[in-house]
PDB file of C-alpha atoms in Angstrom:
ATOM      1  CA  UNK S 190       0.000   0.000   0.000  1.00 48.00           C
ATOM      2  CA  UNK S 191       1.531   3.304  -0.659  1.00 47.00           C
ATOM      3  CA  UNK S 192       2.365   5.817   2.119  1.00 45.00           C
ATOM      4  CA  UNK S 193       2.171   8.933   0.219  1.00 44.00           C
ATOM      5  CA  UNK S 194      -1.678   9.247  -0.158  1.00 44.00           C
ATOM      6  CA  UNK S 195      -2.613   7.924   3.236  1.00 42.00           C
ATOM      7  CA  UNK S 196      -0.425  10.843   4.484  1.00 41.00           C
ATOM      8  CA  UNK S 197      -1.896  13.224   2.102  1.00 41.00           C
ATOM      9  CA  UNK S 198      -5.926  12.435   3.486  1.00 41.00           C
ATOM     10  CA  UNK S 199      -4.141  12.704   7.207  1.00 42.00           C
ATOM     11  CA  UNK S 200      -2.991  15.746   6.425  1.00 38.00           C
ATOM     12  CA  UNK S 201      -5.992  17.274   4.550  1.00 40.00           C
ATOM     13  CA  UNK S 202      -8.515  15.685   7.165  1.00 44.00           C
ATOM     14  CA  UNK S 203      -6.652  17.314  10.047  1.00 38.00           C
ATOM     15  CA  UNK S 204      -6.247  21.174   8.148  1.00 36.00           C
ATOM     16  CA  UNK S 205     -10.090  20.550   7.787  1.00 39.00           C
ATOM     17  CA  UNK S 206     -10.784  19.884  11.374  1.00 43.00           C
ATOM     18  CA  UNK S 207      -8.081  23.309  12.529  1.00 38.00           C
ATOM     19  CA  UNK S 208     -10.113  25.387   9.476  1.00 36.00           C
ATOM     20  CA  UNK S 209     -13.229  25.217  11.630  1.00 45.00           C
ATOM     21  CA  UNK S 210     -11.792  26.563  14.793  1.00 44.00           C
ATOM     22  CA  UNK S 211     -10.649  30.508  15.537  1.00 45.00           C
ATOM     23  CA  UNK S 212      -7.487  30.903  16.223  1.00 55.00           C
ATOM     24  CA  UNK S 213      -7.979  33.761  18.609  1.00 70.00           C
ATOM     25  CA  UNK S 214      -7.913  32.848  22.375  1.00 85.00           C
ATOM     26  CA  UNK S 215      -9.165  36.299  23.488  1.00 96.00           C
ATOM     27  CA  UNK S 216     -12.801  34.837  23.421  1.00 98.00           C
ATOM     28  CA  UNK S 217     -15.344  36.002  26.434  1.00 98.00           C
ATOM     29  CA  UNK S 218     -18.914  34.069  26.493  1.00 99.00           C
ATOM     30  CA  UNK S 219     -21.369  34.939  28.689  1.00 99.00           C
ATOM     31  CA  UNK S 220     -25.074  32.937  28.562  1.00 98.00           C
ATOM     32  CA  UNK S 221     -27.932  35.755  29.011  1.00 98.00           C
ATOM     33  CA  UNK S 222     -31.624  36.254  29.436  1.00 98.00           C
ATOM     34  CA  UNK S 223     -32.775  32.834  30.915  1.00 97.00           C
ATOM     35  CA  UNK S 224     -33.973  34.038  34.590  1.00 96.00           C
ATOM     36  CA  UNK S 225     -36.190  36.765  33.693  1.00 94.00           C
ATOM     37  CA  UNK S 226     -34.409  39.488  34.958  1.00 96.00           C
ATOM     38  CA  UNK S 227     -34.177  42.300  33.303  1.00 97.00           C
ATOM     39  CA  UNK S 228     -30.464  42.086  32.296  1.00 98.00           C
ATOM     40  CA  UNK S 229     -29.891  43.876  28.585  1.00 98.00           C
ATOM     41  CA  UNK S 230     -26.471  43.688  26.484  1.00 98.00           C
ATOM     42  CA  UNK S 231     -26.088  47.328  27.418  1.00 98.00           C
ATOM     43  CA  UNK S 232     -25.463  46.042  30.938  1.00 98.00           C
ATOM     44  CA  UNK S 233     -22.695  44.328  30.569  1.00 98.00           C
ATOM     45  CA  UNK S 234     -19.045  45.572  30.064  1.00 98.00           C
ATOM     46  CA  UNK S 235     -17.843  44.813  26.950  1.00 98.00           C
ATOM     47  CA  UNK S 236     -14.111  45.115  26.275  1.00 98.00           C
ATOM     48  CA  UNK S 237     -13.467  46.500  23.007  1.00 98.00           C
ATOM     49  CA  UNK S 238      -9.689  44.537  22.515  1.00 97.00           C
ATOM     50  CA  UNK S 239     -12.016  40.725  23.479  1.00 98.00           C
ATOM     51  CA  UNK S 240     -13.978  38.862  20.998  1.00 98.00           C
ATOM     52  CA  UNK S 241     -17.699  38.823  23.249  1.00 98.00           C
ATOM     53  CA  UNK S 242     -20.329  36.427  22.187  1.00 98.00           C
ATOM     54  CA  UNK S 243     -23.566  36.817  24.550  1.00 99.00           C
ATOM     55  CA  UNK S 244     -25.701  33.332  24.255  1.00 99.00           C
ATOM     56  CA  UNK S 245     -29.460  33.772  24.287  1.00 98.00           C
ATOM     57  CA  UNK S 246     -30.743  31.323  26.395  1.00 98.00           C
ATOM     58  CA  UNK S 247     -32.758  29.272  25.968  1.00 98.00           C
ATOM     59  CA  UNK S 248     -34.363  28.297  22.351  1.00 98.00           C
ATOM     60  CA  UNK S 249     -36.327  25.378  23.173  1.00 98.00           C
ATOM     61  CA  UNK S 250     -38.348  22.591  21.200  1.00 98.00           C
ATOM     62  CA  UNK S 251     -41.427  22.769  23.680  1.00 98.00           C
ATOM     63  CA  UNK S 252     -44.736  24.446  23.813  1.00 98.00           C
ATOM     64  CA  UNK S 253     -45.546  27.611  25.735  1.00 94.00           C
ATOM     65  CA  UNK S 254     -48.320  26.054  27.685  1.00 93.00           C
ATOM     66  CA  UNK S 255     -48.784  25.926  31.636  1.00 93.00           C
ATOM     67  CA  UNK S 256     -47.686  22.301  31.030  1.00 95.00           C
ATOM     68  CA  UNK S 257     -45.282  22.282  28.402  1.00 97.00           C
ATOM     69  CA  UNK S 258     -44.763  19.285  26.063  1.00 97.00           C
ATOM     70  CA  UNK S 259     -42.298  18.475  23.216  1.00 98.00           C
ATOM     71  CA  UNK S 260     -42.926  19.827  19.732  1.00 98.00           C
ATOM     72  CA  UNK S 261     -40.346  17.773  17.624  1.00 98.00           C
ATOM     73  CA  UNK S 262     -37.665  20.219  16.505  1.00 98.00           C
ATOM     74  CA  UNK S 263     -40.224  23.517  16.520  1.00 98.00           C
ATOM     75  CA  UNK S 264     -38.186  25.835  18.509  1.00 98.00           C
ATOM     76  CA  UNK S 265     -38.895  29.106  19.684  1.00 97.00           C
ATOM     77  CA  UNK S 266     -37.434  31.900  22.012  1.00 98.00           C
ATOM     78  CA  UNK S 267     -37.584  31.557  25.462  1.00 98.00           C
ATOM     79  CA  UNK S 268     -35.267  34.069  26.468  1.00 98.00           C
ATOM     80  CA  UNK S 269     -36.574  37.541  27.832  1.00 97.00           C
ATOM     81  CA  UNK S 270     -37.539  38.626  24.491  1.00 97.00           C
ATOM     82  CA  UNK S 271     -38.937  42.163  25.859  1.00 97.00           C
ATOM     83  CA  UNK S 272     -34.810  43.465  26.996  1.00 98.00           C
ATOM     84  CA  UNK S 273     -33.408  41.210  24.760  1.00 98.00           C
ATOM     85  CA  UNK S 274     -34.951  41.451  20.777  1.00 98.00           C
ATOM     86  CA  UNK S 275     -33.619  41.908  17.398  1.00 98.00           C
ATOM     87  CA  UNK S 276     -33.405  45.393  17.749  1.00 98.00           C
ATOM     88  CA  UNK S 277     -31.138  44.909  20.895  1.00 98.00           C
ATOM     89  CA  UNK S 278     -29.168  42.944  19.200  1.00 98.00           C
ATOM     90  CA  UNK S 279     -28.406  45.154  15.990  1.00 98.00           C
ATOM     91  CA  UNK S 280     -28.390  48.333  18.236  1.00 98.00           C
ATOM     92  CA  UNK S 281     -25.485  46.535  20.219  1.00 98.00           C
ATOM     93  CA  UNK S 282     -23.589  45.467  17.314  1.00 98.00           C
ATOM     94  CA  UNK S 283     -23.850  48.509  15.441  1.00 98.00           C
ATOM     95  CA  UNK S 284     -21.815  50.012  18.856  1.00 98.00           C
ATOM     96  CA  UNK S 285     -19.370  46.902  19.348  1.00 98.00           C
ATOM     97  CA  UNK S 286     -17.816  45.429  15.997  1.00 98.00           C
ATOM     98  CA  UNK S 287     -16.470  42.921  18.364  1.00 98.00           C
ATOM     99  CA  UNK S 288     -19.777  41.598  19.438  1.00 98.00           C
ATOM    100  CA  UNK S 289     -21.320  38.031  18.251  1.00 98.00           C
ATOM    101  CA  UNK S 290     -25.017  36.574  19.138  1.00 98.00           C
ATOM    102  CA  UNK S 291     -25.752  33.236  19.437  1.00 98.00           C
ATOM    103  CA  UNK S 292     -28.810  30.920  20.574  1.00 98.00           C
ATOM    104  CA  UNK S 293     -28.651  28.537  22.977  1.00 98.00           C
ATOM    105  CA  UNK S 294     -31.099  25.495  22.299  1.00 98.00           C
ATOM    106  CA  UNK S 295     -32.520  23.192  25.368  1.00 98.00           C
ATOM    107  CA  UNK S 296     -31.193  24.022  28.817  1.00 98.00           C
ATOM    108  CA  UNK S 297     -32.489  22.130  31.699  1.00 98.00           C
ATOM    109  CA  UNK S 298     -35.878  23.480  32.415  1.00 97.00           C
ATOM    110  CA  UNK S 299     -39.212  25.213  31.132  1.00 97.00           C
ATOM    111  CA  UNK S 300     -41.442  26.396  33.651  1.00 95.00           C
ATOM    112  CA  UNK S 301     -40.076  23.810  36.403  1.00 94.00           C
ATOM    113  CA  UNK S 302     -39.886  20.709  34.641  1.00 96.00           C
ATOM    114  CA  UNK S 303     -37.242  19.118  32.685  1.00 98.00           C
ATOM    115  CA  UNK S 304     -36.288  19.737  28.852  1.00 98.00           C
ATOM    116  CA  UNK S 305     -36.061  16.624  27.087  1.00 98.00           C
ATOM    117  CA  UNK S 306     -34.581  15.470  23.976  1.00 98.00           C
ATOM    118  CA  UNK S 307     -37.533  14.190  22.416  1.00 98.00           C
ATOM    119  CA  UNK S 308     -37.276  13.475  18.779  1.00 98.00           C
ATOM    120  CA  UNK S 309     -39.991  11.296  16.702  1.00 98.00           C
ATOM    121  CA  UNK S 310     -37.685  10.585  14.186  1.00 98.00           C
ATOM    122  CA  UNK S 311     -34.309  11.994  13.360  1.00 98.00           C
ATOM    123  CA  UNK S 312     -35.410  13.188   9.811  1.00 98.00           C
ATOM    124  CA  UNK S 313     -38.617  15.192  11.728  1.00 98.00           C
ATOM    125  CA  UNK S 314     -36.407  16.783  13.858  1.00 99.00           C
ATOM    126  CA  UNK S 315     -33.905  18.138  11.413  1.00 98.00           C
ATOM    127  CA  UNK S 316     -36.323  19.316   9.544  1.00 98.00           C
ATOM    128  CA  UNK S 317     -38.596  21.091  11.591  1.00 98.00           C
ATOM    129  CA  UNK S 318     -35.236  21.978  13.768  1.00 98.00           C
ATOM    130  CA  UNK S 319     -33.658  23.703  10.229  1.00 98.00           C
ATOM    131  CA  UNK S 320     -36.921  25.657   9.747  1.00 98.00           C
ATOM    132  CA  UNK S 321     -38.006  27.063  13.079  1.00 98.00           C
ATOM    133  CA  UNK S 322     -33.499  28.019  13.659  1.00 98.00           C
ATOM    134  CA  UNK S 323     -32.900  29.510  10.309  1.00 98.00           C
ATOM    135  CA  UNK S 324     -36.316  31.988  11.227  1.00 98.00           C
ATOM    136  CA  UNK S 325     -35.123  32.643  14.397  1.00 98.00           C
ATOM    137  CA  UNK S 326     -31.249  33.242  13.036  1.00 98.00           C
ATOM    138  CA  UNK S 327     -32.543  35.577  10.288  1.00 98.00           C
ATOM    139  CA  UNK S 328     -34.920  37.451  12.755  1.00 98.00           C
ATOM    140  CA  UNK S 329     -31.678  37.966  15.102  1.00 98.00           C
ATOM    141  CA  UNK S 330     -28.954  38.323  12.896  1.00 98.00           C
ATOM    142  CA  UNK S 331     -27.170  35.533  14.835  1.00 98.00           C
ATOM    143  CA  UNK S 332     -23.436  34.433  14.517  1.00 98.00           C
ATOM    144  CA  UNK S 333     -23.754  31.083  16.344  1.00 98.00           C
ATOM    145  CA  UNK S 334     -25.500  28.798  17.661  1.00 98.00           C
ATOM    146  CA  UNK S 335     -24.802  26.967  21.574  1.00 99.00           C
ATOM    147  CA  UNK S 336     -26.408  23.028  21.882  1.00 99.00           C
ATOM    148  CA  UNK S 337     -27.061  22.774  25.767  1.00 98.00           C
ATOM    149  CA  UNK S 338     -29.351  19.751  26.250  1.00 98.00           C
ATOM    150  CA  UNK S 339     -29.126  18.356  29.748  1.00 98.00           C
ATOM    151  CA  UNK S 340     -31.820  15.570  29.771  1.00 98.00           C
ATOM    152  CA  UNK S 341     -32.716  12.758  26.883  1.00 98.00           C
ATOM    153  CA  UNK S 342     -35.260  10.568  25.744  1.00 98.00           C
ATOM    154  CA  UNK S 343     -33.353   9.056  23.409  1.00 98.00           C
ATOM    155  CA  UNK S 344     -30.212   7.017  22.670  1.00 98.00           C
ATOM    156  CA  UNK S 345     -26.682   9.108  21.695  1.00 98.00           C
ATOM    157  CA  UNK S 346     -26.617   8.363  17.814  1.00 98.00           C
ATOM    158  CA  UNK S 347     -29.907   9.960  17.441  1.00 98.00           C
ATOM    159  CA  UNK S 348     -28.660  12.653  19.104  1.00 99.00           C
ATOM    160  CA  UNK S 349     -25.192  13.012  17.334  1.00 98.00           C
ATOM    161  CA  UNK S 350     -27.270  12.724  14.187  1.00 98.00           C
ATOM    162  CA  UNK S 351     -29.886  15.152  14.627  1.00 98.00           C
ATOM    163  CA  UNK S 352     -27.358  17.986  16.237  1.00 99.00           C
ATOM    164  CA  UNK S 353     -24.607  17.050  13.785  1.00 98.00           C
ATOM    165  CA  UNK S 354     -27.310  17.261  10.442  1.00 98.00           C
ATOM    166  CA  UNK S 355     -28.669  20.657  11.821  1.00 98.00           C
ATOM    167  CA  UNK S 356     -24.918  22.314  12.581  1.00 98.00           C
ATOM    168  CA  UNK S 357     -24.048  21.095   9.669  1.00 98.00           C
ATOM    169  CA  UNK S 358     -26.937  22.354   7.716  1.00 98.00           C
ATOM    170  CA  UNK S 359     -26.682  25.740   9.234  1.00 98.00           C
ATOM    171  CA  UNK S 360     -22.834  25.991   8.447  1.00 98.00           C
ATOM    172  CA  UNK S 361     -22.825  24.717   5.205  1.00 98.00           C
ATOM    173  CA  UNK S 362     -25.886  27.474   4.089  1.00 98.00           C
ATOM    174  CA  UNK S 363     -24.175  29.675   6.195  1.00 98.00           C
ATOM    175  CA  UNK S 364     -26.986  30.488   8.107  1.00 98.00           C
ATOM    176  CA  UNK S 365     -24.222  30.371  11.481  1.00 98.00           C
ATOM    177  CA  UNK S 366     -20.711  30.843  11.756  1.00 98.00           C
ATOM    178  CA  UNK S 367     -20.608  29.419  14.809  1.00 98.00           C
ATOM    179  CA  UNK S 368     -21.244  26.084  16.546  1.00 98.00           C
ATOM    180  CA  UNK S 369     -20.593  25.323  20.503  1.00 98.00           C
ATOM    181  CA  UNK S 370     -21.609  22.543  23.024  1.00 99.00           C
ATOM    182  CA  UNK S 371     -22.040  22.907  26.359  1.00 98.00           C
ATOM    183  CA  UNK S 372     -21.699  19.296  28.176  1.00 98.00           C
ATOM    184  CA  UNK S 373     -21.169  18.524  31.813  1.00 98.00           C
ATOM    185  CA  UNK S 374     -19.366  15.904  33.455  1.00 98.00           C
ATOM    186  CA  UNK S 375     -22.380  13.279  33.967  1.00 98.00           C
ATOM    187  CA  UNK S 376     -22.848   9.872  33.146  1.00 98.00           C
ATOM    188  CA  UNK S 377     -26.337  10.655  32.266  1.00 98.00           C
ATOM    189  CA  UNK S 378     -25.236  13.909  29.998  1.00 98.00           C
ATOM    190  CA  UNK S 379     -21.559  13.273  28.956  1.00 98.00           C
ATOM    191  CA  UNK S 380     -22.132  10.265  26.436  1.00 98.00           C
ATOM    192  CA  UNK S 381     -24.521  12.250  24.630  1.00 98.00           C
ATOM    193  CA  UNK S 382     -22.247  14.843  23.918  1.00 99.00           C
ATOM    194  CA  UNK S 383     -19.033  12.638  22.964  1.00 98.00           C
ATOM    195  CA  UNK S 384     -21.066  10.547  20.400  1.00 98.00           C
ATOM    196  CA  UNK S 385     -21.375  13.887  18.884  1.00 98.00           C
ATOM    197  CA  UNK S 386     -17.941  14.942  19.240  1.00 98.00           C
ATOM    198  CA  UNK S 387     -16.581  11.663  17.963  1.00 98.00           C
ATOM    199  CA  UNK S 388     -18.717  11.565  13.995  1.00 98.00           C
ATOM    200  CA  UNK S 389     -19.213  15.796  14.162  1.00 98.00           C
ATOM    201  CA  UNK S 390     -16.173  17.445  16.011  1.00 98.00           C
ATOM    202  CA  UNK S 391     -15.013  18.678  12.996  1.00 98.00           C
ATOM    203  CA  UNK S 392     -17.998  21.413  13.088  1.00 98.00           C
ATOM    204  CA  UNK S 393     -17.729  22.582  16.370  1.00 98.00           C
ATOM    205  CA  UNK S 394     -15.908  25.676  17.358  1.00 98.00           C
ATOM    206  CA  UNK S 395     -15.930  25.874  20.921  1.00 98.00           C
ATOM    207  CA  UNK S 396     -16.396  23.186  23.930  1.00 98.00           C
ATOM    208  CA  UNK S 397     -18.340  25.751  26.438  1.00 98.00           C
ATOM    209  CA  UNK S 398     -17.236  22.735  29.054  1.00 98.00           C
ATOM    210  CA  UNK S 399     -19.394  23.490  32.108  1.00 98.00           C
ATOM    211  CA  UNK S 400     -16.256  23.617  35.196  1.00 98.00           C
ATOM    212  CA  UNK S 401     -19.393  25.249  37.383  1.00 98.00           C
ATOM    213  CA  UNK S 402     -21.113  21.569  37.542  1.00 98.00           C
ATOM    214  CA  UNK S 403     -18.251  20.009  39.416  1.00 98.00           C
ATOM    215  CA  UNK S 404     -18.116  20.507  43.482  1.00 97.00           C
ATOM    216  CA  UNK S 405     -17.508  23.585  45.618  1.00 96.00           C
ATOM    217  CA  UNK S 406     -14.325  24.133  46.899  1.00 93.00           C
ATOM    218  CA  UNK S 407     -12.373  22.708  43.952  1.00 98.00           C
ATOM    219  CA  UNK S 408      -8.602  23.379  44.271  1.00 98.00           C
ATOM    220  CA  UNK S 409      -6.854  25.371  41.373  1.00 98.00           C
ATOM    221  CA  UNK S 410      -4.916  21.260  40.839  1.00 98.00           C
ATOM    222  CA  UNK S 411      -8.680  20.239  40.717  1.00 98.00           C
ATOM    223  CA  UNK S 412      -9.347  22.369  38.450  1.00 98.00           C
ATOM    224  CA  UNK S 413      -6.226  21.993  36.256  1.00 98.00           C
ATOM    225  CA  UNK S 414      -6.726  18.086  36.690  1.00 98.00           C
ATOM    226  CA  UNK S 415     -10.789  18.379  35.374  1.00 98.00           C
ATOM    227  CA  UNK S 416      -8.953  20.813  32.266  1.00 98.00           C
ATOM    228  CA  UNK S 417      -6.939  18.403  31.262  1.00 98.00           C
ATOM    229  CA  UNK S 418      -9.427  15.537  31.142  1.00 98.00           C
ATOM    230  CA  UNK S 419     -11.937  17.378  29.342  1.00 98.00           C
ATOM    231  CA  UNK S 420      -9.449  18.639  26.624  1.00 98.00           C
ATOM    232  CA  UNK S 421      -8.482  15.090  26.085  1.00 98.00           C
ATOM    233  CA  UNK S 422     -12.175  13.621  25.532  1.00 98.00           C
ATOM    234  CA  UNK S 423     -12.430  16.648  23.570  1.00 98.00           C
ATOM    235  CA  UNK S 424      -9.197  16.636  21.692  1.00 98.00           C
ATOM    236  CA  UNK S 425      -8.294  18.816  19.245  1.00 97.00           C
ATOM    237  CA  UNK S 426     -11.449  21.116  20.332  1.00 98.00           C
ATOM    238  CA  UNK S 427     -11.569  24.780  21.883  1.00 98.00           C
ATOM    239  CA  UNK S 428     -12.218  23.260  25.458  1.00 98.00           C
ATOM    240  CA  UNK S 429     -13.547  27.016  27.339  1.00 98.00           C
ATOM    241  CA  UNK S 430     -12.464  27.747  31.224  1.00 98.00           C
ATOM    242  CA  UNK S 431     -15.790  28.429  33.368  1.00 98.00           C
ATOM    243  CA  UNK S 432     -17.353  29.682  36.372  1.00 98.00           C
ATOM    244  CA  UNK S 433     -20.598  30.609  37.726  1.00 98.00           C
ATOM    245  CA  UNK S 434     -22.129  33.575  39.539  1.00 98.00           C
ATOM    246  CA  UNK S 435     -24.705  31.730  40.464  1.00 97.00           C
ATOM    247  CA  UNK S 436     -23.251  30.327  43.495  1.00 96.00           C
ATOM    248  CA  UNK S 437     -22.959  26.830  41.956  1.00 96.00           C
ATOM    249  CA  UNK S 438     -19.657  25.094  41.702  1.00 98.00           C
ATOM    250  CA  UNK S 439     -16.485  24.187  40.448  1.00 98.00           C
ATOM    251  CA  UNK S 440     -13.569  26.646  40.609  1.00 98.00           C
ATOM    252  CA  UNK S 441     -14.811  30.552  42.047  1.00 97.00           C
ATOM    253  CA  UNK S 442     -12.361  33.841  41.064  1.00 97.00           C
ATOM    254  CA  UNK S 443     -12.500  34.369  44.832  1.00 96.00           C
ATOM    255  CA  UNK S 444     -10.402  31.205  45.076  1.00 97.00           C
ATOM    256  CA  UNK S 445      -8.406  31.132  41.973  1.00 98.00           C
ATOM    257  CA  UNK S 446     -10.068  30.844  38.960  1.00 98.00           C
ATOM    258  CA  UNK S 447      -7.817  33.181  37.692  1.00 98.00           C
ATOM    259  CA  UNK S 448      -4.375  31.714  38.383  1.00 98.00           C
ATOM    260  CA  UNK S 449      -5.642  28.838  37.068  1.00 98.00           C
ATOM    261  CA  UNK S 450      -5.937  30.625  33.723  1.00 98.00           C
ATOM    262  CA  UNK S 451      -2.845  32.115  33.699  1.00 98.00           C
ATOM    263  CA  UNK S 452      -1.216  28.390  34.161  1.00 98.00           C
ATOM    264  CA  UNK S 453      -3.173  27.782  31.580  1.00 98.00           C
ATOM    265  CA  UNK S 454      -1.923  30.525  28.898  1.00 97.00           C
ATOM    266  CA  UNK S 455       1.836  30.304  30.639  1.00 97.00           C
ATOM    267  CA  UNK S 456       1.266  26.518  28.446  1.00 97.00           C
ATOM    268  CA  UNK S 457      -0.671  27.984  25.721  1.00 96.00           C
ATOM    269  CA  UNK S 458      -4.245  26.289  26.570  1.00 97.00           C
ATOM    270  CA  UNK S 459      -6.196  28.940  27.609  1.00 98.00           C
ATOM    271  CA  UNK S 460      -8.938  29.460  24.681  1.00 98.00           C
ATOM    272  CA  UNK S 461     -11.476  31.616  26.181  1.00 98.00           C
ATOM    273  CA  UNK S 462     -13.724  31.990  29.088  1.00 98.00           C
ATOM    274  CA  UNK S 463     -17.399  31.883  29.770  1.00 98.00           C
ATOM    275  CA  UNK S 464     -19.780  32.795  32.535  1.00 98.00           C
ATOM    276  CA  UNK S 465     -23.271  31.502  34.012  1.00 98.00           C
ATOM    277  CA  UNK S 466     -24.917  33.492  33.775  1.00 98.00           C
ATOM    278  CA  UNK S 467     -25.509  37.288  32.883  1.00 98.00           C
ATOM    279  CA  UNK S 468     -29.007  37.213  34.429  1.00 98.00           C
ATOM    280  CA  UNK S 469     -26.874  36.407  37.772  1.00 98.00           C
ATOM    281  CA  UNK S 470     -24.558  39.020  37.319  1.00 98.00           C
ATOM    282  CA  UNK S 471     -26.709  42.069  36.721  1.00 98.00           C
ATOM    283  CA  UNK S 472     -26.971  42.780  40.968  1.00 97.00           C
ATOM    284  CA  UNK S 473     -23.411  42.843  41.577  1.00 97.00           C
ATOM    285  CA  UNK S 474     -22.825  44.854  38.818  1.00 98.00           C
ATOM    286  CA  UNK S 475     -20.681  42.674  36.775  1.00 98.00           C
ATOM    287  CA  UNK S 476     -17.777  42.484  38.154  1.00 98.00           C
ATOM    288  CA  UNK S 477     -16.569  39.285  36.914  1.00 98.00           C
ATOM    289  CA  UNK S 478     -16.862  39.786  33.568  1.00 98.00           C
ATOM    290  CA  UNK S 479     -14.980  42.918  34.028  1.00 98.00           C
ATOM    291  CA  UNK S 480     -12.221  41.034  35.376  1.00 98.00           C
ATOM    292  CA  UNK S 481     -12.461  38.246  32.612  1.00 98.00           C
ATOM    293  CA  UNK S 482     -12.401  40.547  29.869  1.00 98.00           C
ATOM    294  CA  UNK S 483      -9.508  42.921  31.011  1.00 98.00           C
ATOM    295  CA  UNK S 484      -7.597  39.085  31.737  1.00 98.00           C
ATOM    296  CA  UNK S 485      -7.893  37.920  28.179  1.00 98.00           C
ATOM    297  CA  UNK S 486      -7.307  41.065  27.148  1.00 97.00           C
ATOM    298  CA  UNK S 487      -3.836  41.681  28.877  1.00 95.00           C
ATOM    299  CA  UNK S 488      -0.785  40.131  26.746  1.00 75.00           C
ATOM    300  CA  UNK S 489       0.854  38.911  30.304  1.00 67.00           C
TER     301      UNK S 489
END
């Protein structure tokens, strides 16, 4: 068998795979609008020498009912639509050239229950999931879009497939430029997310890994330790550094978040950084994503 060619494909398959992902580490990400709370892009400080991407959350397959139920792929916005609308979003990035807007689709509720993963079928699904995006994406301008399913009701090819025909759909008509996940480190959520990463990795730009789900109290070595692991299930991917303000877990900037990023850039890791959530933010006046922002953009 000849060598040459083999090493040729390699080659080509792995340029293919590096095409799809930015090269610029000074990405901020911040998810916004899911609690209700007022919060508007004008809000938050945005650093004009950072790439900022604010993630409408959520988009969500369900019905707007006082019991909501699965509608096969039909999303709509479920964001706070009144602070946050297309207007809002063309006002801001006629201000801040450095500003991108994605959707978020699933989360892990809708009016106190779960959000499931329902599909009938994975053709359904795309389609109606193709249709009911590319309105919303048009109505928005958006740059991006953010999958962050956290329950299932169905097995992990159907969900690689449907997730991995839609991104690649919306890439490919260039209805997006940009394609994120947001797993957690679950048994019940983490399998789900690798089956995609394993047949469609090549179309997603950013792991928006969610460091906030593991314990309080984890140790900057913790933290470095859970970095590591998660860059190597997803290897060759953007893998994003993350905290909450919500007072959930994982890693806080009152105990170190922040060296632990600049180990992380020292060795040429660091991609970016995102926050949960914007909504939980707003009272303290933001000072976190001050901080993150004038980090990533400092050349230390």
């Amino acid at each position: 068998m000849d060598l040459i060619p083999i090493l040729l494909v390699l080659v080509s398959a792995f340029s293919s795979i590096q095409a799809v992902t930015p090269a610029n580490s000074k990405v901020f990400r911040e998810y916004i609008g899911a609690e209700g709370k007022g919060v508007r892009f004008a809000d938050v400080p945005i650093n004009s020498k950072v790439e900022v991407h604010f993630i409408l959350s959520f988009a969500i397959d369900y019905t707007s009912s006082s019991s909501p139920s699965p509608t096969n792929g039909r999303f709509k916005a479920y964001w706070d639509e009144d602070n946050l609308s297309p207007s809002h979003v063309s006002a801001t990035k006629a201000l801040h050239s450095n500003v991108k807007v994605c959707i978020s689709l699933g989360g892990d509720t809708i009016r106190g229950q779960y959000v499931f993963f329902k599909p009938r079928s994975i053709n359904s699904w795309v389609s109606n999931a193709i249709s009911s995006i590319t309105k919303i994406a048009r109505e928005y301008d958006l740059d991006g879009i953010d999958i962050d399913y956290e329950h299932f009701d169905a097995d992990t090819n159907t969900f690689a497939e449907c997730i991995g025909r839609l991104l690649s759909h919306l890439k490919e008509q260039k209805i997006v430029s940009i394609a994120s996940i947001a797993p957690y480190d679950n048994d019940s959520v983490q399998p789900y997310y690798l089956a995609l990463w394993r047949k469609y990795g090549y179309l997603i730009d950013y792991v928006n890994f969610q460091f906030y789900a593991y314990d309080k109290g984890t140790t900057i070595s913790q933290f470095l330790d859970h970095f590591e692991t998660q860059s190597s299930n997803y290897r060759g991917g953007k893998v994003l550094v993350s905290f909450g303000t919500d007072g959930s877990g994982g890693l806080s900037p009152e105990n170190g978040f922040f060296e632990a990023c600049s180990k992380l850039r020292h060795a040429k890791k660091l991609h970016g950084i995102f926050i949960w959530s914007a909504d939980d933010s707003k009272k303290a006046g933001f000072p976190y994503e001050k901080q993150s922002q004038t980090f990533l953009a400092s050349t230390k």
